[in-house]
Short mmCIF file of C-alpha atoms and ligand atoms in Angstrom, two decimals:
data_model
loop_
_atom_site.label_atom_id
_atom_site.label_comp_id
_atom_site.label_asym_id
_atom_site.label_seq_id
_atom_site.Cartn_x
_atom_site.Cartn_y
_atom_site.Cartn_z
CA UNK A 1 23.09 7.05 14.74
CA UNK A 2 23.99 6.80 11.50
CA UNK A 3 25.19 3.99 9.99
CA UNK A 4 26.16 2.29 6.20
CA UNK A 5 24.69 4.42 3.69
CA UNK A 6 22.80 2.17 0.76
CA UNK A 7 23.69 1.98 -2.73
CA UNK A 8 21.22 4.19 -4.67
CA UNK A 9 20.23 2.93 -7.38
CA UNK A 10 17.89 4.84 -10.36
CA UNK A 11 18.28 2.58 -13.35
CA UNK A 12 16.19 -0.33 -13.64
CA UNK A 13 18.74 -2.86 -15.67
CA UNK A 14 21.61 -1.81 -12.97
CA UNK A 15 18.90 -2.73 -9.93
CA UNK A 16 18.93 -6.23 -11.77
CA UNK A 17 22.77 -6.30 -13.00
CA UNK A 18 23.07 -5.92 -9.12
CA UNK A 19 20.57 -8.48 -8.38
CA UNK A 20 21.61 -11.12 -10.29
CA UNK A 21 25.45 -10.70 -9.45
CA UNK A 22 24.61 -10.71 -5.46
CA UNK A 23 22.43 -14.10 -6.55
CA UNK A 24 24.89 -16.15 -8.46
CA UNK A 25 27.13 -15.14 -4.90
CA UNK A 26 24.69 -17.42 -3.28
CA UNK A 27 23.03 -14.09 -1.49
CA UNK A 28 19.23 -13.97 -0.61
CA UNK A 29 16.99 -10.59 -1.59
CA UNK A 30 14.84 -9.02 0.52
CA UNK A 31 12.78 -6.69 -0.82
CA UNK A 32 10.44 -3.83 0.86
CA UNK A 33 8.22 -1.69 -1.70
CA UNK A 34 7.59 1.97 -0.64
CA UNK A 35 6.43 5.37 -2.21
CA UNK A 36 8.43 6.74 0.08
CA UNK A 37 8.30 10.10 3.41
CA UNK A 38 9.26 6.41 5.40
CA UNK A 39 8.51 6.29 9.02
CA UNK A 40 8.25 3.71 11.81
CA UNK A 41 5.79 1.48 9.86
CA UNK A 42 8.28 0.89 6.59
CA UNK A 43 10.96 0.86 9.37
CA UNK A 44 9.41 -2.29 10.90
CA UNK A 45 9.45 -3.82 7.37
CA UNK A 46 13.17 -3.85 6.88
CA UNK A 47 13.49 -5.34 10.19
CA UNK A 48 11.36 -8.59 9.48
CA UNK A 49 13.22 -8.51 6.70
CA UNK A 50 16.66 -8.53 7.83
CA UNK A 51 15.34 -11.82 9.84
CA UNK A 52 14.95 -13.52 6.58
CA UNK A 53 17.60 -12.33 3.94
CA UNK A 54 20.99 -11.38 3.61
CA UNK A 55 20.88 -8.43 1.83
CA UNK A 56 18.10 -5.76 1.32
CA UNK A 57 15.93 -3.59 -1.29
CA UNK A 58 14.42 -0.72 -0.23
CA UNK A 59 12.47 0.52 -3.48
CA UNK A 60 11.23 4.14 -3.18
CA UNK A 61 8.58 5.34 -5.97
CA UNK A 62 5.16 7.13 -5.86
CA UNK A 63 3.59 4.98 -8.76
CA UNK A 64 1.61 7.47 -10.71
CA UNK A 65 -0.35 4.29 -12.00
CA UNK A 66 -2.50 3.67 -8.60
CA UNK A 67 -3.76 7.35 -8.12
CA UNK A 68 -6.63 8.17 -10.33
CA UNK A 69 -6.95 11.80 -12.00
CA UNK A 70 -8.76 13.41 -8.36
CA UNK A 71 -6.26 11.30 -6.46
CA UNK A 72 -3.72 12.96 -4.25
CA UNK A 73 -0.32 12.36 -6.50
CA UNK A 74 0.64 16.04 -6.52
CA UNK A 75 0.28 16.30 -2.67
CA UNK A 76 1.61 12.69 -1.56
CA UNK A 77 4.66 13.76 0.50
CA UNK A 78 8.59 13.10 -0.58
CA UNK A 79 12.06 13.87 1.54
CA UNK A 80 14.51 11.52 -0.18
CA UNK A 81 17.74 12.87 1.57
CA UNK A 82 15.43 12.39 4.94
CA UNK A 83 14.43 8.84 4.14
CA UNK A 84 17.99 8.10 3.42
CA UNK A 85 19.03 9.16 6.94
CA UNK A 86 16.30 7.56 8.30
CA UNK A 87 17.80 4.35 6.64
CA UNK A 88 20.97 4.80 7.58
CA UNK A 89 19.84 4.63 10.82
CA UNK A 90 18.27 1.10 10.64
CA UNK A 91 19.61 -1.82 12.60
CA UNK A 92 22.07 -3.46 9.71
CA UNK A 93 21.23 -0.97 6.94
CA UNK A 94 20.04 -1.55 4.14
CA UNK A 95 21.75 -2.52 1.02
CA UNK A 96 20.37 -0.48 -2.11
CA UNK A 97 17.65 2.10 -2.98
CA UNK A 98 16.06 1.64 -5.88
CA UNK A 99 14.70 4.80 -7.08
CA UNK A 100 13.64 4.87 -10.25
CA UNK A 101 12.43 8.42 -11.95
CA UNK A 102 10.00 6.22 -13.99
CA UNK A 103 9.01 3.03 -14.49
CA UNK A 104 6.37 2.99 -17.21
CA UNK A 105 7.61 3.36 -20.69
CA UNK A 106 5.95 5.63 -23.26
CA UNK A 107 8.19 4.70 -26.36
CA UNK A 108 6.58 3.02 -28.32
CA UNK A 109 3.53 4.99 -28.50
CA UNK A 110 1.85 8.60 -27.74
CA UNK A 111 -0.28 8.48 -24.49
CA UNK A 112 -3.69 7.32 -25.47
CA UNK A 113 -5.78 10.06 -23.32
CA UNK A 114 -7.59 7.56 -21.86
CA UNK A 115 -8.11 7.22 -17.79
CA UNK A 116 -8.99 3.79 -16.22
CA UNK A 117 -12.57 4.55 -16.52
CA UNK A 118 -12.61 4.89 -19.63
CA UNK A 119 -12.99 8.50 -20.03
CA UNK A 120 -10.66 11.75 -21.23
CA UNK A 121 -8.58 13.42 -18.15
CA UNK A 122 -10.53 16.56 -19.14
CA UNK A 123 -13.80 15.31 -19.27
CA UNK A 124 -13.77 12.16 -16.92
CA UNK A 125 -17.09 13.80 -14.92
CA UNK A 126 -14.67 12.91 -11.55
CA UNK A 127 -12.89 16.23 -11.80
CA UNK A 128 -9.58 17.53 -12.87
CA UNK A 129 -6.07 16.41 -12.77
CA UNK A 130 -4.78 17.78 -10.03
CA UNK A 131 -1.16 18.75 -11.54
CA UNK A 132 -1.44 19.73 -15.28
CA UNK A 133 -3.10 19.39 -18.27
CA UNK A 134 -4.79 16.45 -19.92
CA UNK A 135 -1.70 15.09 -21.49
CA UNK A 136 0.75 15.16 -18.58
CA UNK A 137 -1.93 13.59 -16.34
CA UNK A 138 -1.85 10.80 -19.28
CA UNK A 139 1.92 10.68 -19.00
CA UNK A 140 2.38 10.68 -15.31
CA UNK A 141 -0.44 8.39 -14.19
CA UNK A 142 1.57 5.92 -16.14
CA UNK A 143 -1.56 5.82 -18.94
CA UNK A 144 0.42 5.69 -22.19
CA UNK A 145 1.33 2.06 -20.51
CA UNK A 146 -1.47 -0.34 -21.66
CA UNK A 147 -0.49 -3.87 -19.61
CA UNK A 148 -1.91 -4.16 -16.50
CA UNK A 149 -2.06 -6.65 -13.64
CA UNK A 150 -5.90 -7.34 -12.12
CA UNK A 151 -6.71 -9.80 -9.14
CA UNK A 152 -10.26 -9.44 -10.94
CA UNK A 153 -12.30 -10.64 -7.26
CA UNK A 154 -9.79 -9.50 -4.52
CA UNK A 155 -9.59 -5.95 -6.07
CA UNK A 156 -13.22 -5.33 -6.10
CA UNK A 157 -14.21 -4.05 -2.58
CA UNK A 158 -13.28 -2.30 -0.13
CA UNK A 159 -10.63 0.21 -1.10
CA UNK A 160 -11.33 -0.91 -5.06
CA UNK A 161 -15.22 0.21 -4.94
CA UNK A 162 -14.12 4.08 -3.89
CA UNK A 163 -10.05 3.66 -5.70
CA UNK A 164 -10.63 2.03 -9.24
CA UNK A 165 -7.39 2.09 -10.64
CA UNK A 166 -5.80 1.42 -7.57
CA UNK A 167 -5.28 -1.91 -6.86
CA UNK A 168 -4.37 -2.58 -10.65
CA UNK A 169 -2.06 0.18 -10.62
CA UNK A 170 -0.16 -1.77 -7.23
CA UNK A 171 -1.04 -4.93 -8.85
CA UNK A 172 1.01 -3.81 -11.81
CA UNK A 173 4.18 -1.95 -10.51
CA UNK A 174 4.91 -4.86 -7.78
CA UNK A 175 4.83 -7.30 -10.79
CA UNK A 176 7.25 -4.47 -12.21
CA UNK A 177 9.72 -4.05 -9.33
CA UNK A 178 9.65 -8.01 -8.63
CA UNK A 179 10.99 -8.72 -11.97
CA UNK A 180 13.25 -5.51 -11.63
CA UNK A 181 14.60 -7.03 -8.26
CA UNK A 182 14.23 -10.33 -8.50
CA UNK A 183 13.46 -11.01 -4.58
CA UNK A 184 13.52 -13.84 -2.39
CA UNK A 185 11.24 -12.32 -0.36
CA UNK A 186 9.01 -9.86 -0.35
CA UNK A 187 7.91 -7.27 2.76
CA UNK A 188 4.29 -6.25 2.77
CA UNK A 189 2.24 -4.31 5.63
CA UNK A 190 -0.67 -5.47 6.86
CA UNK A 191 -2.16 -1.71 7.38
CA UNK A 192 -2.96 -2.26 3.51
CA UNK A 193 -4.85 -5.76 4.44
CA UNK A 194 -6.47 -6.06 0.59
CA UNK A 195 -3.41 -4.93 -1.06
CA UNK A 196 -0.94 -7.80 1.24
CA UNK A 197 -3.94 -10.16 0.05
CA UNK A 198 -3.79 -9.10 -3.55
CA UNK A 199 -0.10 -9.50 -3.74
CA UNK A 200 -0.37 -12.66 -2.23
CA UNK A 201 -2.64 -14.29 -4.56
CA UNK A 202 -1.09 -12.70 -7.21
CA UNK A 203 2.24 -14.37 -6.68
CA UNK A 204 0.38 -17.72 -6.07
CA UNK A 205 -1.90 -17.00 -9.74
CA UNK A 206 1.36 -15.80 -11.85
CA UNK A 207 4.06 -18.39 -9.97
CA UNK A 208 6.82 -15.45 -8.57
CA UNK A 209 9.05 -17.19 -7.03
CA UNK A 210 8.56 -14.91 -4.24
CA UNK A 211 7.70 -15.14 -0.70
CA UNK A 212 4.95 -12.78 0.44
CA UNK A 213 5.43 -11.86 3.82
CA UNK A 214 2.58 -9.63 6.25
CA UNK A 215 3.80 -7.38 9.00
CA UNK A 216 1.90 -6.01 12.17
CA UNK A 217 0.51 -2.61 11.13
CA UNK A 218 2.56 0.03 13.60
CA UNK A 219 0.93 2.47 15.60
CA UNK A 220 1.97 5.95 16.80
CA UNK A 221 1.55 6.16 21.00
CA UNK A 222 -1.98 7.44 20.51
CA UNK A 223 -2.99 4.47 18.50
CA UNK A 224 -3.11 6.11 15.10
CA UNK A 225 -1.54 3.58 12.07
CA UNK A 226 1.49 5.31 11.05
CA UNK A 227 0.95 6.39 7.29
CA UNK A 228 3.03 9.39 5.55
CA UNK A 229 -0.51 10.80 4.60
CA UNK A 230 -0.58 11.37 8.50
CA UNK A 231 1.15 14.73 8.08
CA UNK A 232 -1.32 15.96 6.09
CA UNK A 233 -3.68 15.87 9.32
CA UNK A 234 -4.14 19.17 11.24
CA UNK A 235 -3.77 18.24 15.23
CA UNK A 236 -7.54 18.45 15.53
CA UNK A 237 -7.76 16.02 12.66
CA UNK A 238 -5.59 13.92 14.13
CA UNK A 239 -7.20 13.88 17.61
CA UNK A 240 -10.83 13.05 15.94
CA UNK A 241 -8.96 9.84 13.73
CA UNK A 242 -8.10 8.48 16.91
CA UNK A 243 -12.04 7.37 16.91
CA UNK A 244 -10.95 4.78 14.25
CA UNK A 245 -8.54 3.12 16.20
CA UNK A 246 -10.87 3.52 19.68
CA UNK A 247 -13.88 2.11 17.77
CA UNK A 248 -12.04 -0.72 16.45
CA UNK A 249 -10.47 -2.04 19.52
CA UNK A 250 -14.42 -1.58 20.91
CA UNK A 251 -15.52 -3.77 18.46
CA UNK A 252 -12.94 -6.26 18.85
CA UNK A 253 -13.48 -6.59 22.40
CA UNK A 254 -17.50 -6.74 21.99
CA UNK A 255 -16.92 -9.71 19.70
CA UNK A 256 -14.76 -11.07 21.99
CA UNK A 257 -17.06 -10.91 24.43
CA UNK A 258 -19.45 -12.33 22.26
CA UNK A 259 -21.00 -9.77 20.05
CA UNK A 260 -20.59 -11.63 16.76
CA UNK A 261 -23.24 -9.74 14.65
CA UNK A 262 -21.18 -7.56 12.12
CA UNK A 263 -24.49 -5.31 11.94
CA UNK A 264 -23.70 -4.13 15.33
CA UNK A 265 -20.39 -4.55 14.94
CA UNK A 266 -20.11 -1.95 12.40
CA UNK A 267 -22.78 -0.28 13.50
CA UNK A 268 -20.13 1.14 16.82
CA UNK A 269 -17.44 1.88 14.36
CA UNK A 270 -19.85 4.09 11.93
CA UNK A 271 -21.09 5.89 14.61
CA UNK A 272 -17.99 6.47 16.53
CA UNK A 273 -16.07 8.09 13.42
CA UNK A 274 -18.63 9.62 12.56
CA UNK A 275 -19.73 11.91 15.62
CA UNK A 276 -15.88 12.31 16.13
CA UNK A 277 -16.12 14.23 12.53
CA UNK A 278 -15.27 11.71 9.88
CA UNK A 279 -16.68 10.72 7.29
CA UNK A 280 -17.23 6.71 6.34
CA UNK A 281 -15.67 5.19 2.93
CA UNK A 282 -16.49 1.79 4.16
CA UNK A 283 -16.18 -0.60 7.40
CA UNK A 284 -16.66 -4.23 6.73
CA UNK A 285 -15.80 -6.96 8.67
CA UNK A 286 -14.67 -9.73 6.25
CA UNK A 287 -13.34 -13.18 6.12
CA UNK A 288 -9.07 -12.82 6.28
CA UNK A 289 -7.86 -14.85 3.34
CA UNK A 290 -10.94 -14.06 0.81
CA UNK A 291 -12.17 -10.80 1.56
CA UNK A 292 -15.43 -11.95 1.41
CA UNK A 293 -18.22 -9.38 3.81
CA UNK A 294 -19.60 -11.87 7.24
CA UNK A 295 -22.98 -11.12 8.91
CA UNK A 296 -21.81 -13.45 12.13
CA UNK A 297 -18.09 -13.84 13.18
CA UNK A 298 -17.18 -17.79 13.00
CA UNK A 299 -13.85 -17.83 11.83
CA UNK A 300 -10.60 -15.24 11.54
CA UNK A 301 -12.12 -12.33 10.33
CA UNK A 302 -10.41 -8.38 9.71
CA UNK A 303 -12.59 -5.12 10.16
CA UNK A 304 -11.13 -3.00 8.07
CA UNK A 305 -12.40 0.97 7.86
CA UNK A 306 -11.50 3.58 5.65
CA UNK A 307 -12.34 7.37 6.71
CA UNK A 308 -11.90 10.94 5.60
CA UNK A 309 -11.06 13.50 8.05
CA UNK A 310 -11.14 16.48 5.94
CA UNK A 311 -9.16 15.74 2.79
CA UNK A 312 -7.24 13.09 4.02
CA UNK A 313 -8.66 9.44 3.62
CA UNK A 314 -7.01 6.66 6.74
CA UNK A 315 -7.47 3.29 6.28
CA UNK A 316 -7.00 1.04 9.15
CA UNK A 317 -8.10 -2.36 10.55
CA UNK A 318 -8.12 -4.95 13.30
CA UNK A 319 -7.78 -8.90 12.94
CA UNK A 320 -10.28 -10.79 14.86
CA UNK A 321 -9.30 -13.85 15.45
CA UNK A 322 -12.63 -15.69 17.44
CA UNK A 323 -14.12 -18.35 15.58
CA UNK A 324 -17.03 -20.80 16.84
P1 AMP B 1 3.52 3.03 1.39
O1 AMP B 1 4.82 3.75 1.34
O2 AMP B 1 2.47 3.75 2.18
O3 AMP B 1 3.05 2.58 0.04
O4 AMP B 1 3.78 1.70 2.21
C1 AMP B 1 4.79 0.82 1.86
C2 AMP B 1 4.64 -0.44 2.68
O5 AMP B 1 4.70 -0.12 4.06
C3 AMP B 1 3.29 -1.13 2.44
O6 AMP B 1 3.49 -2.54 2.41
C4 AMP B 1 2.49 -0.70 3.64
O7 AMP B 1 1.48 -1.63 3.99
C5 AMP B 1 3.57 -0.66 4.71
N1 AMP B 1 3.14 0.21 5.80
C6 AMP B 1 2.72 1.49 5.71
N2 AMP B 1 2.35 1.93 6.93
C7 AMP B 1 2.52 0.91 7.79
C8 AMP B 1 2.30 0.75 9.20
N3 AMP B 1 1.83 1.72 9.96
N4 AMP B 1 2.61 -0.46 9.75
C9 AMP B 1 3.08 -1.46 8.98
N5 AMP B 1 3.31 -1.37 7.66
C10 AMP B 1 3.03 -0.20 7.08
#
């Protein structure tokens, strides 16, 4: 059913104009970060927000800064018109879009050529862009743009040891849209557990005035974390993922029964994905606020796994919340 239809905004001094005016009226922000292709999952993020703010920001951008050169910018998925529907559609709406075409300014200088590990594009021994040439890979991986935001521990494992850029690249554009927006509040999913962490200490470290919040990660019926890189999964690919979520829950409710060695542990994820077909990035089970790997559960811990079934990579996890 559709119902108010959001302001759309593309230009990042009227997102604050609008901002500021709806704060000097006394109103609270909510804003809810996405690249975009929205489903359930973002869906559930609007709603928590609605329970905290009066009005709310739905920013849609694929930032060009988290996705190194072999990354999978050209093929991440986009329906604007359909995400508008789709937002339309949410319980209270939602008040403005923010779309911006860009967000990393090239003015005052030519794009340096240089990728995040220090390499050319052309030669960076990790492959080829996947879109152009060397110079609009520069340009659209948001390159030419030499500040960046690091949470130097929390970005090193996990997701950072196989993504370099990637957490910097979030790290960066959130500190971007945040003083774009100017939130209250601030929607984050727990699906990305070391991203919501990284944002989280980041607005602790640089003082945002900002409250990070964590939603539940939403699953499809089957069990499979909703994710727009989901549609990229052939329906046997699909089937075989479900091991992640399967393997998880077994591992949960080993340690629950008292299974706390993370050797083991990890040991019935591993070789549950990967005699389904997948193929491992990582699965640690680590402490919940620092990220830190556990060899014995004793306190709130998350397993979190990333996996490639064929060329697309999942990431999922599971809170376990035993302690000794
Ligand atoms: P994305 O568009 O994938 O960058 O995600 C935007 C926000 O939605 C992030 O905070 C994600 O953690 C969150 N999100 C994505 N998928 C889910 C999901 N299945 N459940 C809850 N939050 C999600």
């Amino acid at each position: 059913m559709a119902g108010k239809e959001p302001e759309i905004i593309t230009d990042k001094n009227q997102m604050r104009k609008w901002s500021r005016a709806m704060r000097s009226q006394g109103k609270t922000i909510g804003l809810v970060p996405t690249m975009g292709y929205l489903h359930e999952g973002h869906i559930s993020l609007i709603k928590e927000a609605h329970k905290r703010t009066n009005l709310i920001v739905v920013s849609v951008y694929v930032n060009p800064g988290q996705f190194s050169p072999t990354e999978d910018l050209s093929t991440y998925p986009s329906d604007f018109h359909g995400d508008i529907q789709k937002l339309m559609a949410v319980p209270g709406g939602v008040d403005v879009v923010f779309h911006p075409h860009n967000l990393y300014d090239y003015a005052e200088g030519k794009p340096t050529g240089i990728n995040n590990n220090g390499s050319n594009c052309e030669n960076s021994g990790v492959g080829e862009p996947e879109r152009k040439g060397v110079v609009s890979c520069v340009e659209e991986r948001g390159l030419g743009h030499e500040t960046w935001v690091r949470v130097e521990r929390l970005e090193k494992g996990m997701c950072g040891k196989s993504r370099p850029v990637f957490f910097r690249g979030v790290a960066t554009v959130v500190t971007k849209l945040f003083n774009i927006v100017e939130p209250d509040v601030a929607m984050f999913g727990k699906k990305d557990y070391q991203q919501w962490r990284i944002i989280q200490r980041m607005v602790r470290d640089l003082d945002f005035s900002i409250e990070v919040i964590g939603s539940d990660i939403v699953r499809d019926g089957d069990g499979l974390a909703m994710s727009s890189r989901n549609v990229h999964l052939s329906l046997e690919q699909r089937e075989k993922a479900l091991s992640i979520n399967r393997s998880l829950s077994g591992a949960k409710s080993a340690a629950e029964n008292g299974q706390v060695n993370c050797r083991e542990l990890r040991n019935l994820v591993i070789q549950a994905v990967n005699s389904a077909g997948g193929r491992i990035d990582y699965a640690e089970i680590v402490d919940q606020e620092t990220l830190e790997a556990v060899e014995e559960i004793q306190s709130p811990v998350v397993f979190c796994i990333a996996a490639w079934f064929g060329k697309v990579r999942l990431i999922d996890n599971l809170e376990i919340n035993i302690s000794k």
